[in-house]
Short mmCIF file of C-alpha atoms in Angstrom, two decimals:
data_model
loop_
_atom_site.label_atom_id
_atom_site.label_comp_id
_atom_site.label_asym_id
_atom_site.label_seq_id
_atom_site.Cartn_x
_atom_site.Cartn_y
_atom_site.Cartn_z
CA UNK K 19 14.27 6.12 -10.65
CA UNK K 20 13.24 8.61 -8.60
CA UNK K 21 9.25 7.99 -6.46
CA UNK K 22 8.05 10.81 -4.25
CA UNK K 23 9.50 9.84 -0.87
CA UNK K 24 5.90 8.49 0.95
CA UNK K 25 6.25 5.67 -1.76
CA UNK K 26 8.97 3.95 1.25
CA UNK K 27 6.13 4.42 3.89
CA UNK K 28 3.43 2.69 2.25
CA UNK K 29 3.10 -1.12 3.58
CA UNK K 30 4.79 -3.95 1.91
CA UNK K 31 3.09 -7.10 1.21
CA UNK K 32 5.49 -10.58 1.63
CA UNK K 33 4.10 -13.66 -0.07
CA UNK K 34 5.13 -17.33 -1.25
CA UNK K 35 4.89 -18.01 -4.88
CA UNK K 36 5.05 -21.91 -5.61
CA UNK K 37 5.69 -21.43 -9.18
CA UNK K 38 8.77 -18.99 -7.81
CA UNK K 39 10.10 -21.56 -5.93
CA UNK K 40 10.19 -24.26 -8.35
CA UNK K 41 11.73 -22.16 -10.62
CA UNK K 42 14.14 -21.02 -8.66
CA UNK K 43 13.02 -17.48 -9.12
CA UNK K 44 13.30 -16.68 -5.38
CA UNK K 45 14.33 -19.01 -2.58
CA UNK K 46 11.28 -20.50 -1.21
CA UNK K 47 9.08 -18.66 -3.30
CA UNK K 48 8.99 -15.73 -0.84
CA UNK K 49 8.50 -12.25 -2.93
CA UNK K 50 7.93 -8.64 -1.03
CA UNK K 51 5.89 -6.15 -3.04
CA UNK K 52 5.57 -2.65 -2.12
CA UNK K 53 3.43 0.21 -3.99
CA UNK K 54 6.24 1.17 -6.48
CA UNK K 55 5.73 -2.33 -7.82
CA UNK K 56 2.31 -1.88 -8.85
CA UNK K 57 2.95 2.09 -9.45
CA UNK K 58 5.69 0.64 -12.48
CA UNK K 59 3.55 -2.04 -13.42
CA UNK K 60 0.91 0.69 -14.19
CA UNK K 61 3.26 3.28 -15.16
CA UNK K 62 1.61 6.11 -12.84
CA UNK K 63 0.76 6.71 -9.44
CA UNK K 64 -3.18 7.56 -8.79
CA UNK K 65 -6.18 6.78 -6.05
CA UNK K 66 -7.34 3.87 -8.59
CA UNK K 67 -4.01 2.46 -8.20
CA UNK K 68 -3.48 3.02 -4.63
CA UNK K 69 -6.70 1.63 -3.77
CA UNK K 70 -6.20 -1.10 -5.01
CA UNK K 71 -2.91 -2.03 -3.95
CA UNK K 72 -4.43 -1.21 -0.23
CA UNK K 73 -7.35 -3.97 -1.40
CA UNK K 74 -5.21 -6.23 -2.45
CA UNK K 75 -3.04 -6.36 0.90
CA UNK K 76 -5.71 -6.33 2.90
CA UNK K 77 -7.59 -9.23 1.00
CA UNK K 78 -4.70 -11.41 1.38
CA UNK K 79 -4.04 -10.63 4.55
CA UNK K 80 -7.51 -11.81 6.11
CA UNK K 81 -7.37 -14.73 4.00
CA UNK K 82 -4.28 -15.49 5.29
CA UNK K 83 -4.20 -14.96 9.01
CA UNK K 84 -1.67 -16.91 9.92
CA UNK K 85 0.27 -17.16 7.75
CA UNK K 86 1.96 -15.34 4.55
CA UNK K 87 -0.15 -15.83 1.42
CA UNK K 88 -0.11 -17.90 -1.27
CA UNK K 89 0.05 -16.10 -4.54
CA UNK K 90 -1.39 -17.55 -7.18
CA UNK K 91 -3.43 -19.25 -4.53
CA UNK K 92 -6.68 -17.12 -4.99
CA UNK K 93 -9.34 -16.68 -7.99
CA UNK K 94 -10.49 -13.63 -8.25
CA UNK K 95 -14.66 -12.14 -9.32
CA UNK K 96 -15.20 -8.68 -10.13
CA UNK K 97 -19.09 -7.04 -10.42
CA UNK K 98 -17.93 -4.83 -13.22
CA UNK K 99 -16.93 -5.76 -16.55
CA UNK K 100 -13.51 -5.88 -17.50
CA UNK K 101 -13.99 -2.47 -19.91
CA UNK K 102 -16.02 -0.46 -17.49
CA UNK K 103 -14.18 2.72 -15.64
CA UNK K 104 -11.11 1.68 -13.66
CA UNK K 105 -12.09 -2.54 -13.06
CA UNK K 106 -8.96 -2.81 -15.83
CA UNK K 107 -6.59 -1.32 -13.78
CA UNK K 108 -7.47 -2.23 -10.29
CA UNK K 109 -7.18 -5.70 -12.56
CA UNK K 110 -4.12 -5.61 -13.05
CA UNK K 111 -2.57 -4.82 -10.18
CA UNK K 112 -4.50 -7.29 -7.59
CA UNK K 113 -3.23 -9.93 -10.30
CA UNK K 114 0.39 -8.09 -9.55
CA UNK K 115 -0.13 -9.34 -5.82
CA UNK K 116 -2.18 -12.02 -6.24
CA UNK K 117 -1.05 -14.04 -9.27
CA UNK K 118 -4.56 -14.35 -10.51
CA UNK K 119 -4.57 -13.74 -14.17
CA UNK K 120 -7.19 -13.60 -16.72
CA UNK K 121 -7.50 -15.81 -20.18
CA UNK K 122 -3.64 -15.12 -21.09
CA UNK K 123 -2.24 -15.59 -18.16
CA UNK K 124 0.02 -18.44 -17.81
CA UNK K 125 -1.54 -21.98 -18.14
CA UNK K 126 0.77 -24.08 -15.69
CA UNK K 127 3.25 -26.81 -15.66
CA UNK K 128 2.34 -30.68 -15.46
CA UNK K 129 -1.33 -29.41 -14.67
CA UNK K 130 0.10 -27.02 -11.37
CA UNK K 131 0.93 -23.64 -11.35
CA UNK K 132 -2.14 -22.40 -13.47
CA UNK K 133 -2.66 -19.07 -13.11
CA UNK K 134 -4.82 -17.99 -16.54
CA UNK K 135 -8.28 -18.06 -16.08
CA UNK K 136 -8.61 -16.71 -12.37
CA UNK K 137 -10.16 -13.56 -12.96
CA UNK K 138 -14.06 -13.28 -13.92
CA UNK K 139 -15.86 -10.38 -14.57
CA UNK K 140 -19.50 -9.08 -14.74
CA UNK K 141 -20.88 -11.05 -11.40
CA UNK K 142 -23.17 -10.19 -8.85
CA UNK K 143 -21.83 -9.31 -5.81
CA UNK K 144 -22.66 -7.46 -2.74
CA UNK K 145 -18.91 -5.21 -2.94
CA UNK K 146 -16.65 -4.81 -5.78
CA UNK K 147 -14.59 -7.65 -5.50
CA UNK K 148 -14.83 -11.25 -4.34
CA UNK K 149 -11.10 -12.86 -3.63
CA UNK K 150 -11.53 -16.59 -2.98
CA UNK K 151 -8.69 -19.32 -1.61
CA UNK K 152 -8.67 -21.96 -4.16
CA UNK K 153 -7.70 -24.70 -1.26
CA UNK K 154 -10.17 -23.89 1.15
CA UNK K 155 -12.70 -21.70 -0.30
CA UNK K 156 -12.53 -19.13 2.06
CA UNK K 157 -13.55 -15.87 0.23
CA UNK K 158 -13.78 -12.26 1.21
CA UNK K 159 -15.40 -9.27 -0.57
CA UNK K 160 -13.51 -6.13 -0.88
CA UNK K 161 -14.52 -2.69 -1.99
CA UNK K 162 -13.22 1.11 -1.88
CA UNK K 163 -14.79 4.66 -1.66
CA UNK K 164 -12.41 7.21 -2.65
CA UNK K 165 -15.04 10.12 -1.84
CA UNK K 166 -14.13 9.72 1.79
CA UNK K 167 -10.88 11.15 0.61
CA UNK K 168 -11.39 14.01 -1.53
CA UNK K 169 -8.88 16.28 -3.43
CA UNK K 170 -7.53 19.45 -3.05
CA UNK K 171 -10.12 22.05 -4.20
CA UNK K 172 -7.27 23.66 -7.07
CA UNK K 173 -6.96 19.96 -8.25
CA UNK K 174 -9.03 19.54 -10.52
CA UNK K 175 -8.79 23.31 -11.97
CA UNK K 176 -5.07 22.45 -12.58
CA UNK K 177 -5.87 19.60 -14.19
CA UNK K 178 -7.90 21.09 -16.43
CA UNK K 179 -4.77 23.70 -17.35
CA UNK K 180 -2.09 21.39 -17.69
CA UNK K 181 -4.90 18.97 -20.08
CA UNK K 182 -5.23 22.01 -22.19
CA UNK K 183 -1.68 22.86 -22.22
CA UNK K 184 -2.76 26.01 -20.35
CA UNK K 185 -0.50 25.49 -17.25
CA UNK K 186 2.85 26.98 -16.88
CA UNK K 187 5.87 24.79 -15.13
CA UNK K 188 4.60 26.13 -11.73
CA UNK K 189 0.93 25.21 -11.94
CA UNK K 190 2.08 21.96 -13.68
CA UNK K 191 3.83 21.52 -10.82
CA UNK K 192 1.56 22.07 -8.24
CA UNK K 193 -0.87 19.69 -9.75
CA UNK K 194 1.23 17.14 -9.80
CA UNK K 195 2.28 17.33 -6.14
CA UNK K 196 -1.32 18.06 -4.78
CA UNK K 197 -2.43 14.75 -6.75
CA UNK K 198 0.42 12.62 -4.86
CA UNK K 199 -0.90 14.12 -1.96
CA UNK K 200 -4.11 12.94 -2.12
CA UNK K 201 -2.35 9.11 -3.31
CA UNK K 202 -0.64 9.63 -0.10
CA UNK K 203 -3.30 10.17 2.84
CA UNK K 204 -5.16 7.23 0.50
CA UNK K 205 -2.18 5.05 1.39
CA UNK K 206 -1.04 6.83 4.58
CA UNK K 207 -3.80 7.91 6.56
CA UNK K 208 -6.60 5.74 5.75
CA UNK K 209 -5.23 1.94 5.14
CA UNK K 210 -7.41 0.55 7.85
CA UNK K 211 -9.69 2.85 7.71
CA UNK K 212 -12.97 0.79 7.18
CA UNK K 213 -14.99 3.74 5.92
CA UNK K 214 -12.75 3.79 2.91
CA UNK K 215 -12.14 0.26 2.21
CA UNK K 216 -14.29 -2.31 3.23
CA UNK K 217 -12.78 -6.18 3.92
CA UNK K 218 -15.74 -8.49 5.06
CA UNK K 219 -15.72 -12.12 5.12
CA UNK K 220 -18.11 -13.54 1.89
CA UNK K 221 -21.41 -14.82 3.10
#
């Protein structure tokens, strides 16, 4: 595998899994996750996908201040439904760092370990996303707006070319780099930058 070379500046997240560790999966439990993770798990590399990875981090990390979080240690509520625009995806890869899973996730061991059921959709909420500690009920809400980062002007023209199988290998290309590049000051340039993802403590 070969990932465009800002992949090895984004931040990495370090948990502890319980389930990990009494399965021996990893000593202690303790897994590191960085963007390529959740850029395999979704098979490509976009501002849905970095955004959420950033929220996800970020979540954990204020719920977790002192200490490295617990995955599979949070429930998760969404305001949109599961089948509306992107919520699938940014699904899937906050229950990559987070362990929270929906109906067929895995149902436990011995009544521990559960982690099906910990993603809701459809709710009421003030941001996109509610991430609550299961132990302590601590709870933030998380949300992102990509317009503060915009694309390239050609972007979208490309894309249109390439769609339509318009594009030769240079436009195709171009496109391809000028879209990383825009996945890249997401990740880079603005991953505590509170005008482009907000991380508030739940009222």
């Amino acid at each position: 595998m070969k990932f465009p070379a800002f992949f090895d500046q984004v931040p990495t997240l370090r948990v502890r899994d319980a389930l990990a560790a009494f399965l021996g999966a990893a000593d202690d439990g303790l897994l590191e996750y960085g963007y390529a993770d959740a850029v395999k798990l979704a098979g490509h590399s976009c501002p849905t996908v970095a955004s959420a990875y950033v929220l996800g981090c970020r979540a954990l990390t204020a719920l977790y201040p002192d200490c490295l979080p617990e995955r599979g240690g949070v429930r998760l509520a969404f305001a949109s439904r599961l089948e509306e625009g992107v919520t699938g995806v940014t699904a899937s890869v906050l229950a990559l760092l987070t362990g929270a899973a929906q109906d067929g996730g895995f149902k436990g061991i011995g009544g521990r370990f559960a982690r099906r059921g910990l993603q809701d959709f459809g709710h009421e909420l003030p941001l996109s996303v509610r991430v609550t500690r299961i132990d302590t009920g601590a709870a933030v809400d998380v949300a992102s707006d990509l317009s503060q980062v915009p694309a390239h002007p050609d972007t979208m023209l490309l894309l249109g070319r390439c769609v339509r199988g318009e594009a030769d290998e240079a436009e195709r290309q171009r496109f391809a780099a000028l879209w990383q590049d825009r996945v890249a000051r997401v990740l880079l340039q603005h991953w505590d930058d509170d005008a482009v993802f907000s991380v508030r403590a739940a009222d």
